[in-house]
C-alpha positions as YAML, in Angstrom:
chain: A
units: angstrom
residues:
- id: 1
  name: UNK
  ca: [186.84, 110.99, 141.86]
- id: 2
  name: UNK
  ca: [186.79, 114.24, 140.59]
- id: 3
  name: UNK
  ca: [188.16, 118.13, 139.48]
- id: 4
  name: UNK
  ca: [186.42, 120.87, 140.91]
- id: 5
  name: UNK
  ca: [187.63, 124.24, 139.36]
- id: 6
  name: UNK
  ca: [187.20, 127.92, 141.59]
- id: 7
  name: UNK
  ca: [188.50, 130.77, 140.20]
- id: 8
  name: UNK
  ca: [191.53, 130.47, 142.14]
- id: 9
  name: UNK
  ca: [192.23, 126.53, 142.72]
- id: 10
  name: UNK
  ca: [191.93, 123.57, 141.24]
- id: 11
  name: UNK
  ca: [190.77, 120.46, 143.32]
- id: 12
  name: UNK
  ca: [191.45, 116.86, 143.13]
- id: 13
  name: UNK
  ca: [189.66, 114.24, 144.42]
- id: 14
  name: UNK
  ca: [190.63, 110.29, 144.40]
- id: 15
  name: UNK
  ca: [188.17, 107.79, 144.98]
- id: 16
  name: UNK
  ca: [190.62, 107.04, 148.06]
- id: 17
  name: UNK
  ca: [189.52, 109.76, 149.91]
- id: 18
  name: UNK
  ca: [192.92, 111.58, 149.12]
- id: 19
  name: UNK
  ca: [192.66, 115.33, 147.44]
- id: 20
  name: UNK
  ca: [194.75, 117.72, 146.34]
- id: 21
  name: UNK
  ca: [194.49, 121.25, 146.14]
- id: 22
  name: UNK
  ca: [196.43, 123.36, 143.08]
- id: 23
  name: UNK
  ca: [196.71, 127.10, 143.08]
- id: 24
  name: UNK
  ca: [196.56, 129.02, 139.86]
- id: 25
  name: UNK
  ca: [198.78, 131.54, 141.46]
- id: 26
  name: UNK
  ca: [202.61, 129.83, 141.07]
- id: 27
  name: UNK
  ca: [200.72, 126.61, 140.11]
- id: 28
  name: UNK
  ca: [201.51, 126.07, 143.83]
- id: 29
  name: UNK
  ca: [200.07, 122.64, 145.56]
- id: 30
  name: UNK
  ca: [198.92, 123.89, 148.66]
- id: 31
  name: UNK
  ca: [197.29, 121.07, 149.86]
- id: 32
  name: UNK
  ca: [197.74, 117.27, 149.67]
- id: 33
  name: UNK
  ca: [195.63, 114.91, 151.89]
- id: 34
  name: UNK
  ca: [196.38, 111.15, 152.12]
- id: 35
  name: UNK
  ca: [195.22, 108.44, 154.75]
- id: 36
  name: UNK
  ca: [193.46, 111.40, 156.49]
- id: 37
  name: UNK
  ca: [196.08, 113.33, 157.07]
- id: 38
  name: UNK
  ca: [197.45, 116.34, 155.30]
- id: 39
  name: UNK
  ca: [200.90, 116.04, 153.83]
- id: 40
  name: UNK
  ca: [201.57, 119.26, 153.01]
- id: 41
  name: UNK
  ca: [202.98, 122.52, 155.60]
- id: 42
  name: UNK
  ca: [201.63, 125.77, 154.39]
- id: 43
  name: UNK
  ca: [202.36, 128.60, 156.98]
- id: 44
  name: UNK
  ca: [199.27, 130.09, 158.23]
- id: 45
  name: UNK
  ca: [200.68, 133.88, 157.82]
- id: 46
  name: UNK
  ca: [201.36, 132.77, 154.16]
- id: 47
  name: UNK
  ca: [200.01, 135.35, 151.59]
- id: 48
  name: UNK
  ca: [197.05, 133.41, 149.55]
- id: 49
  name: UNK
  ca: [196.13, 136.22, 147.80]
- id: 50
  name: UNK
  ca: [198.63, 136.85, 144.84]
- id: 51
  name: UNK
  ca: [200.39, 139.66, 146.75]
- id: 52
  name: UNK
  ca: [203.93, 137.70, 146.84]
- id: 53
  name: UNK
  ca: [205.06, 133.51, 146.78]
- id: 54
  name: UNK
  ca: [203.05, 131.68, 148.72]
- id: 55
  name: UNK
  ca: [205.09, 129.99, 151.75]
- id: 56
  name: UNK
  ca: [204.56, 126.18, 151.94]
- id: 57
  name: UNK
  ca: [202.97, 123.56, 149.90]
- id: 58
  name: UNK
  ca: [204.92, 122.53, 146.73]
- id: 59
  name: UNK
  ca: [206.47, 126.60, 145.15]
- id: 60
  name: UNK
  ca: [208.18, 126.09, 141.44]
- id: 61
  name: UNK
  ca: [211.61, 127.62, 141.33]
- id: 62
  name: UNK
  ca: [212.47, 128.57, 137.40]
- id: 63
  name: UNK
  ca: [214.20, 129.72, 136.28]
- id: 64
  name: UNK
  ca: [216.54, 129.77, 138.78]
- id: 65
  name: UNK
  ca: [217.01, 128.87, 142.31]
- id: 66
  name: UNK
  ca: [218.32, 130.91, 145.12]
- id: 67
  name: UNK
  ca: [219.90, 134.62, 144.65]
- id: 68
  name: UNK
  ca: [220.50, 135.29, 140.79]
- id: 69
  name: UNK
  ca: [223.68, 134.87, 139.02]
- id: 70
  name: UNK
  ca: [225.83, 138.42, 138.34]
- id: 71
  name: UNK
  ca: [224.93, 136.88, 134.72]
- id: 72
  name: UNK
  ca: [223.77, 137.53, 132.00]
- id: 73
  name: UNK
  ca: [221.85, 140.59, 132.96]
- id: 74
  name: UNK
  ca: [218.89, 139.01, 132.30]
- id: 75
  name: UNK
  ca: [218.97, 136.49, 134.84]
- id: 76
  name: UNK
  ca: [221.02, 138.46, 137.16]
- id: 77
  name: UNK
  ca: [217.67, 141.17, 137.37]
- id: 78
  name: UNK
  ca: [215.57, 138.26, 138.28]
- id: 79
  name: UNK
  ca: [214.04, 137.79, 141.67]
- id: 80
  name: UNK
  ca: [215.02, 135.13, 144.19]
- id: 81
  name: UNK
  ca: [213.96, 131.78, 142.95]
- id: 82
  name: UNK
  ca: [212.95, 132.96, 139.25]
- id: 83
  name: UNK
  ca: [209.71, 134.28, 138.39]
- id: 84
  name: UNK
  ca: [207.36, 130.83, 138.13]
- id: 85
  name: UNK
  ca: [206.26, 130.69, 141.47]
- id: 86
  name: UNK
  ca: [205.26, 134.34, 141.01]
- id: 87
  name: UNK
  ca: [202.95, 134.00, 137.54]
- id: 88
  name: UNK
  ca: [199.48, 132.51, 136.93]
- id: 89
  name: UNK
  ca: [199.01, 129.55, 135.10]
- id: 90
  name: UNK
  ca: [196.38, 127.94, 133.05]
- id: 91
  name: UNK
  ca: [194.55, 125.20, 134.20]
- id: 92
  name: UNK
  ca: [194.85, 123.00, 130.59]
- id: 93
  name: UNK
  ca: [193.53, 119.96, 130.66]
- id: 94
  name: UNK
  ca: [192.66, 116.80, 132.78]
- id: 95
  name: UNK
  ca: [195.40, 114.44, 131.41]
- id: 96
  name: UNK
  ca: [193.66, 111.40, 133.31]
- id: 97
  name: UNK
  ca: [190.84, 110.19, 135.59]
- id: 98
  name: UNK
  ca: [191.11, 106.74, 136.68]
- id: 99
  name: UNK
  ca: [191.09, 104.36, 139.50]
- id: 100
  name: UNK
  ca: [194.81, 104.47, 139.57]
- id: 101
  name: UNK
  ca: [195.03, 108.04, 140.05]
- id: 102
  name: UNK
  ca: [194.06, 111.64, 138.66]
- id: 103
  name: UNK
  ca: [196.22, 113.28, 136.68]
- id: 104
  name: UNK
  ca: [196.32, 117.85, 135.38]
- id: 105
  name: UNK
  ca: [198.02, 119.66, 133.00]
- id: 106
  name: UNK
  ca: [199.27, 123.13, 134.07]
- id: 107
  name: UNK
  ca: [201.17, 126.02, 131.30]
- id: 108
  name: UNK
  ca: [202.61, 128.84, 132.44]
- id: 109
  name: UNK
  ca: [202.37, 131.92, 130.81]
- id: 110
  name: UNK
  ca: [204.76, 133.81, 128.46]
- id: 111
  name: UNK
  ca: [207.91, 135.22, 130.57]
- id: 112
  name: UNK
  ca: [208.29, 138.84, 131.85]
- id: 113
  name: UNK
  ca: [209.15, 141.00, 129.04]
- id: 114
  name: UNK
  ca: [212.16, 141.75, 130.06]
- id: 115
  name: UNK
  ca: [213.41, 137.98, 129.95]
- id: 116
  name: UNK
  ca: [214.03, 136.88, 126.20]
- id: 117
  name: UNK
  ca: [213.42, 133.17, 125.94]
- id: 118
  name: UNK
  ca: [211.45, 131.23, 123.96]
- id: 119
  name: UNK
  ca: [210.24, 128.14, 126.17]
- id: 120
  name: UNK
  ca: [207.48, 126.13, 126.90]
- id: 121
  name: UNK
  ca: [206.80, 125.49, 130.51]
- id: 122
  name: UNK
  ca: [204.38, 123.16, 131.85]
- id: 123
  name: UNK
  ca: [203.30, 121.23, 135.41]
- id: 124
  name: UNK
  ca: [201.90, 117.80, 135.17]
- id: 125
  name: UNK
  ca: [200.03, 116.84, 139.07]
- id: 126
  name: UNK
  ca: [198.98, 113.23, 139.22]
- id: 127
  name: UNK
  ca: [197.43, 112.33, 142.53]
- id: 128
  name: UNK
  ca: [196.76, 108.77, 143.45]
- id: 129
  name: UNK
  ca: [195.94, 106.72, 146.92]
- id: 130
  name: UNK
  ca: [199.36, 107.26, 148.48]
- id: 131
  name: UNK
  ca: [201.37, 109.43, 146.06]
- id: 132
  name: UNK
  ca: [201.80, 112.65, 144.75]
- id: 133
  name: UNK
  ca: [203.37, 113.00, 141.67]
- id: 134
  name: UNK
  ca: [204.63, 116.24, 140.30]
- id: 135
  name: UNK
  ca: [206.34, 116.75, 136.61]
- id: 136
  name: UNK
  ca: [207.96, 119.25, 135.57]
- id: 137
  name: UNK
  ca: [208.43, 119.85, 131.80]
- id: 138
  name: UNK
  ca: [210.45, 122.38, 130.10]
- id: 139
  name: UNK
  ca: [210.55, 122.68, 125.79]
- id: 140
  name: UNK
  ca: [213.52, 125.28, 124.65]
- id: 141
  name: UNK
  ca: [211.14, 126.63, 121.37]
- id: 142
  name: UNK
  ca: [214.20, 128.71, 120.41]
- id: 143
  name: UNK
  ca: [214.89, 127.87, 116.75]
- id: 144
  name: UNK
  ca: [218.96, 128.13, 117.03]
- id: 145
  name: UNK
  ca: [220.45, 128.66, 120.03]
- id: 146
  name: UNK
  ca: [220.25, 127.23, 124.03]
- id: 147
  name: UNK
  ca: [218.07, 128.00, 126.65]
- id: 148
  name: UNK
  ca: [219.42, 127.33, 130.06]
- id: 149
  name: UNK
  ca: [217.81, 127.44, 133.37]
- id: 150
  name: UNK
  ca: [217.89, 125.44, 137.26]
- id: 151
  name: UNK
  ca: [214.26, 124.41, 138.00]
- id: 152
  name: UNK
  ca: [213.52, 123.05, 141.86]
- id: 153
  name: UNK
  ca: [210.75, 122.09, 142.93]
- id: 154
  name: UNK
  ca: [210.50, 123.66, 147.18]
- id: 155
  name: UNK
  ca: [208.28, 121.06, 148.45]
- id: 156
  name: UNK
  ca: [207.71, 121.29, 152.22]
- id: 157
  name: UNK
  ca: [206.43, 118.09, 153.95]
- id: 158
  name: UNK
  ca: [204.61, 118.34, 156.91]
- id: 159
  name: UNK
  ca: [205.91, 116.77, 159.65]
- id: 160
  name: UNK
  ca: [204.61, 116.70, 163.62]
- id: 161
  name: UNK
  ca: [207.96, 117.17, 165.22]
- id: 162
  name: UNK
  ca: [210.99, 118.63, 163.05]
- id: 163
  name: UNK
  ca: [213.85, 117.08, 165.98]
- id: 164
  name: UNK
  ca: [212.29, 114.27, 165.78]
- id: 165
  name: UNK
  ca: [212.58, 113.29, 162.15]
- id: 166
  name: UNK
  ca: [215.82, 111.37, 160.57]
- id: 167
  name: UNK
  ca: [216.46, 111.96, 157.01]
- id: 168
  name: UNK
  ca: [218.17, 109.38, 155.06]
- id: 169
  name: UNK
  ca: [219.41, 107.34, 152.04]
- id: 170
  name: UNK
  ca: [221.71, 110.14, 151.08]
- id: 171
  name: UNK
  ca: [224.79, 107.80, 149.55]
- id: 172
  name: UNK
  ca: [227.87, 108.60, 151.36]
- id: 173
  name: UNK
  ca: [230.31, 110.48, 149.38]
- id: 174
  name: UNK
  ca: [227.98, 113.01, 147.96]
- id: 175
  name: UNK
  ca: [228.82, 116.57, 148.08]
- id: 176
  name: UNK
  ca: [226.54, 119.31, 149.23]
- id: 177
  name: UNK
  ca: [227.07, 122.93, 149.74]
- id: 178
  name: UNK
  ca: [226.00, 124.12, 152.74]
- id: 179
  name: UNK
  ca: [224.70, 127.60, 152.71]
- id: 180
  name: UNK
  ca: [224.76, 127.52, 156.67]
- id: 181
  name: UNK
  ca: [228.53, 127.40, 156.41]
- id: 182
  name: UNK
  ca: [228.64, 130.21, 154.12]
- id: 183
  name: UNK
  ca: [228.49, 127.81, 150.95]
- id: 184
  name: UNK
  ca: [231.24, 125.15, 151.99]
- id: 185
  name: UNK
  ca: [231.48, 122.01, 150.04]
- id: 186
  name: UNK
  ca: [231.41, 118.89, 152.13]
- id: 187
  name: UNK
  ca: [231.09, 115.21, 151.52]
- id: 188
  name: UNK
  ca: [227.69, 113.50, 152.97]
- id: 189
  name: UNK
  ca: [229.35, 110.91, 155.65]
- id: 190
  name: UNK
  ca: [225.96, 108.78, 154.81]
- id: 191
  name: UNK
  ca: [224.73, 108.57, 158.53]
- id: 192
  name: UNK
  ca: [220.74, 109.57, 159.23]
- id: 193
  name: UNK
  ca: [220.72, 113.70, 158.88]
- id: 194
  name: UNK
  ca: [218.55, 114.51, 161.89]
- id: 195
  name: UNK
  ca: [216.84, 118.68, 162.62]
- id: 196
  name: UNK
  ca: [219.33, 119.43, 166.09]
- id: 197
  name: UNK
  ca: [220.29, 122.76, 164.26]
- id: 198
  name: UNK
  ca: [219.40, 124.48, 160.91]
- id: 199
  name: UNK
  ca: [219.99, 122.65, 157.58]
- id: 200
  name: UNK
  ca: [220.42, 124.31, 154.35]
- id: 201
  name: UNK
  ca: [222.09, 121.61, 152.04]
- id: 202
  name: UNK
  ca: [222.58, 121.34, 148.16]
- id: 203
  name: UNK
  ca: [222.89, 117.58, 147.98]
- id: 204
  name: UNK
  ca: [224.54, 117.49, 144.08]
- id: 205
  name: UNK
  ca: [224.03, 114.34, 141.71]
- id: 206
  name: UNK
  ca: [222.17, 112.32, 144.51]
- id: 207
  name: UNK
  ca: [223.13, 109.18, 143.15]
- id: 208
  name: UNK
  ca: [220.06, 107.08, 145.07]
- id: 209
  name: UNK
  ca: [217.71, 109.62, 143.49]
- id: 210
  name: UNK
  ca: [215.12, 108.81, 146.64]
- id: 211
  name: UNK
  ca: [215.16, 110.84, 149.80]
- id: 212
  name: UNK
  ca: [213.92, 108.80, 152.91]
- id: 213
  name: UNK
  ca: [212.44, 110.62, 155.65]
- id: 214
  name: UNK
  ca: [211.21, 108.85, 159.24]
- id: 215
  name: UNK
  ca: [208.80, 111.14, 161.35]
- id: 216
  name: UNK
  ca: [209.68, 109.29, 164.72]
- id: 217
  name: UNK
  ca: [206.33, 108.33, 164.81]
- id: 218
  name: UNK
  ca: [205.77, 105.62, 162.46]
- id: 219
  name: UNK
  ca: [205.31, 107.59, 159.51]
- id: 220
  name: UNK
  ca: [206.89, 109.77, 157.01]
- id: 221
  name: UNK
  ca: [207.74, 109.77, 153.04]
- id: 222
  name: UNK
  ca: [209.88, 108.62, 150.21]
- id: 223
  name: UNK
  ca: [211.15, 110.99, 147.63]
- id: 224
  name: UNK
  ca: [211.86, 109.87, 144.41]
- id: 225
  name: UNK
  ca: [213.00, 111.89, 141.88]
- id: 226
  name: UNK
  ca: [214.36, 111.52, 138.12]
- id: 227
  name: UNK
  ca: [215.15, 114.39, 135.58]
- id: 228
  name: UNK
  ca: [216.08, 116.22, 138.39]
- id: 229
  name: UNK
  ca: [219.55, 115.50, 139.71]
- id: 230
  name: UNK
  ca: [219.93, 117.60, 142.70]
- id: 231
  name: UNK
  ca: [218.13, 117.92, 146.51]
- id: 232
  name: UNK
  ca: [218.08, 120.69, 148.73]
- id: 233
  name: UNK
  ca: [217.40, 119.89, 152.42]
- id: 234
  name: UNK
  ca: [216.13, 122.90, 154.37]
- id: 235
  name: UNK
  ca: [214.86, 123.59, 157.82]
- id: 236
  name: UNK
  ca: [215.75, 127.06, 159.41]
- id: 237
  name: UNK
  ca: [214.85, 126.14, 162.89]
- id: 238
  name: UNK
  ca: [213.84, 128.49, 165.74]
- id: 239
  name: UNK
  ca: [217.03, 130.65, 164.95]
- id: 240
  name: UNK
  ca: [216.02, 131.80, 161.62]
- id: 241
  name: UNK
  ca: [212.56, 130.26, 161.01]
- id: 242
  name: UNK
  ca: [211.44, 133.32, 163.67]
- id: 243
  name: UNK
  ca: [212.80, 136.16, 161.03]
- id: 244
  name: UNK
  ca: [211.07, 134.69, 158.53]
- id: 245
  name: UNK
  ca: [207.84, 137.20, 158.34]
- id: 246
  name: UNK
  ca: [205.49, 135.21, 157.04]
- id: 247
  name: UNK
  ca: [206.33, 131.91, 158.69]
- id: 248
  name: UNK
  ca: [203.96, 131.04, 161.54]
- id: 249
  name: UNK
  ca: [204.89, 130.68, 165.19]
- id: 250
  name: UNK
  ca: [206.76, 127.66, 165.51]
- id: 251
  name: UNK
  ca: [205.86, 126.61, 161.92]
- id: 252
  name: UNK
  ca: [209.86, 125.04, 161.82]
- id: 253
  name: UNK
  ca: [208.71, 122.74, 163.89]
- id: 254
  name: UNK
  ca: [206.30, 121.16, 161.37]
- id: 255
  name: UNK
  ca: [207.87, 120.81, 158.10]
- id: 256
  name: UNK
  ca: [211.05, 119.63, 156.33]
- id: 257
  name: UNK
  ca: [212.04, 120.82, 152.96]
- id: 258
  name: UNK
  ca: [213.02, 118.25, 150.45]
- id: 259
  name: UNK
  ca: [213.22, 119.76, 147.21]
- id: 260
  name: UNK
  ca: [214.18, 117.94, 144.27]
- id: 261
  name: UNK
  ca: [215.85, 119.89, 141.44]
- id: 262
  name: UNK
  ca: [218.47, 120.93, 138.92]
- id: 263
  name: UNK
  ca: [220.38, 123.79, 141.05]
- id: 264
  name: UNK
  ca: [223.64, 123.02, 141.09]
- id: 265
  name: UNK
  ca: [224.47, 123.97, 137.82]
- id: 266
  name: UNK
  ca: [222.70, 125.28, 134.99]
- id: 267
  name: UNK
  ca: [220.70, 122.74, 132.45]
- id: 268
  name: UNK
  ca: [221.15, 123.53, 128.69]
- id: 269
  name: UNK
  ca: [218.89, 123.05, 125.97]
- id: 270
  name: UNK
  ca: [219.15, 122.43, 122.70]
- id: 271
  name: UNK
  ca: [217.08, 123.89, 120.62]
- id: 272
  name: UNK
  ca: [213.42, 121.85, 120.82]
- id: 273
  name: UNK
  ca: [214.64, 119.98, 123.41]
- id: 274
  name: UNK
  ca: [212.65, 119.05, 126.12]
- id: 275
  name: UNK
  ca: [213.41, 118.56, 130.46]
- id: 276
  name: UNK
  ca: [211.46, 116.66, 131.71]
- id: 277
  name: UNK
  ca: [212.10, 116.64, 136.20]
- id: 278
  name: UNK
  ca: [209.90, 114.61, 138.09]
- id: 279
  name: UNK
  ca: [209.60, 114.02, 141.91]
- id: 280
  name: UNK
  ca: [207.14, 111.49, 143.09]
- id: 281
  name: UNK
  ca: [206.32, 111.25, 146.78]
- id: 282
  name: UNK
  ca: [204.60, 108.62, 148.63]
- id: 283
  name: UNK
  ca: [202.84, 108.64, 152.20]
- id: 284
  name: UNK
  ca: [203.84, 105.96, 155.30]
...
């Protein structure tokens, strides 16, 4: 076991043989290898060198997710997906270093000027034989009035074939918006979601709060997530994934996006309150 700091990553290793690989930049995972394998899709055009989000691996949206609201003004200036996945964080502390997994503390720094919230925002990366957890926690240090925000965490799960993959555990009855039909709300019908066309789903209040996915080959992960209420399942396919300029050729084909969040709505917080969202993913 062991952390290995460079002065642009942070490094995990598990006694497993499983590492994980942290960017400063966003706080970004952009690497996670279990049972030999690596779990994680990171585009090879992706930009690694601070110049813009970094496409793949596990991006934090805060505080917001998608296109900004028309407001207040200060969230409506903000950028697509907030301003997190954009800053560089601290490296804090090594929370724990056991047998049964390795667990780091991540802060973000203060907000752009122009956004005037008090907050404390911090990333919590436990690795362990088969999992990857991720934690999420949000303080509102205003002393009198709410801080409100959507955090998601964009997490995109390599995969060896995107058509053949089948998504499920998805309760029937939820309701998603679909962004492919131009933001319709529809109720999940429960079956196995499969990649024949591109997805763009807000699944809201997923009551199972674990997100199944089958690679066809044997394989695949579990999503579990608590805190956060919300999952968006993406995959742009040929159609889109090829306008995409810093998505690699083909590069649909090798992820799925299951992102765990609060996006439906916006969460309020009292002041010092704390949010804590947590997605936990394990390797089959």
């Amino acid at each position: 076991m062991g952390v290995t700091e460079t002065d642009k990553s942070v490094i995990i290793n598990h006694e497993s043989g499983s590492s994980a690989e942290i960017y400063l930049y966003g706080a970004t995972i952009v690497s996670w290898k279990s049972g030999g394998k690596e779990r994680l899709f990171v585009s090879g055009k992706a930009a690694l060198d601070g110049s813009k989000a970094i496409r793949g691996g596990i991006p934090i949206c805060f505080p917001i997710f998608g296109p900004p609201p028309s407001s207040p003004p200060e969230y409506a200036s903000l950028a697509q997906h907030g301003f997190a996945r954009n800053q560089i964080w601290k490296f804090e502390k090594t929370v724990m270093d056991r047998s049964e997994g390795v667990s780091l503390r991540f802060t973000a720094p203060l907000p752009p000027t122009e956004f005037q919230h008090k907050y404390k925002l911090a990333y919590v990366v436990t690795l362990s034989e088969h999992q990857l957890s991720t934690d999420l926690h949000i303080v509102n240090e205003e002393e009198s009035k709410e801080f409100t925000f959507q955090a998601l965490l964009h997490t995109y799960l390599a995969i060896p074939d995107s058509s053949k993959i089948k998504i499920s555990n998805v309760p029937q009855g939820t309701t998603y918006v679909d962004k492919i039909l131009g933001g319709k709300k529809v109720e999940s019908d429960g079956v196995d979601i499969v990649i024949d066309k591109p997805i763009d789903r807000v699944y809201h209040k997923v009551a199972s709060q674990e997100v199944h996915v089958d690679d066809g080959l044997g394989g695949g992960y579990k999503v579990r997530f608590r805190g956060f209420e919300d999952c968006t399942i993406w995959n742009p396919t040929e159609e889109t994934g090829k306008k995409i300029v810093d998505m690699e050729d083909k590069g649909w084909e090798k992820y799925i996006c299951i992102e765990p969040g609060y996006a439906r709505e916006f969460k309020s917080l009292a002041p010092g309150e704390e949010f804590i969202g947590q997605q936990v993913i394990t390797a089959l």
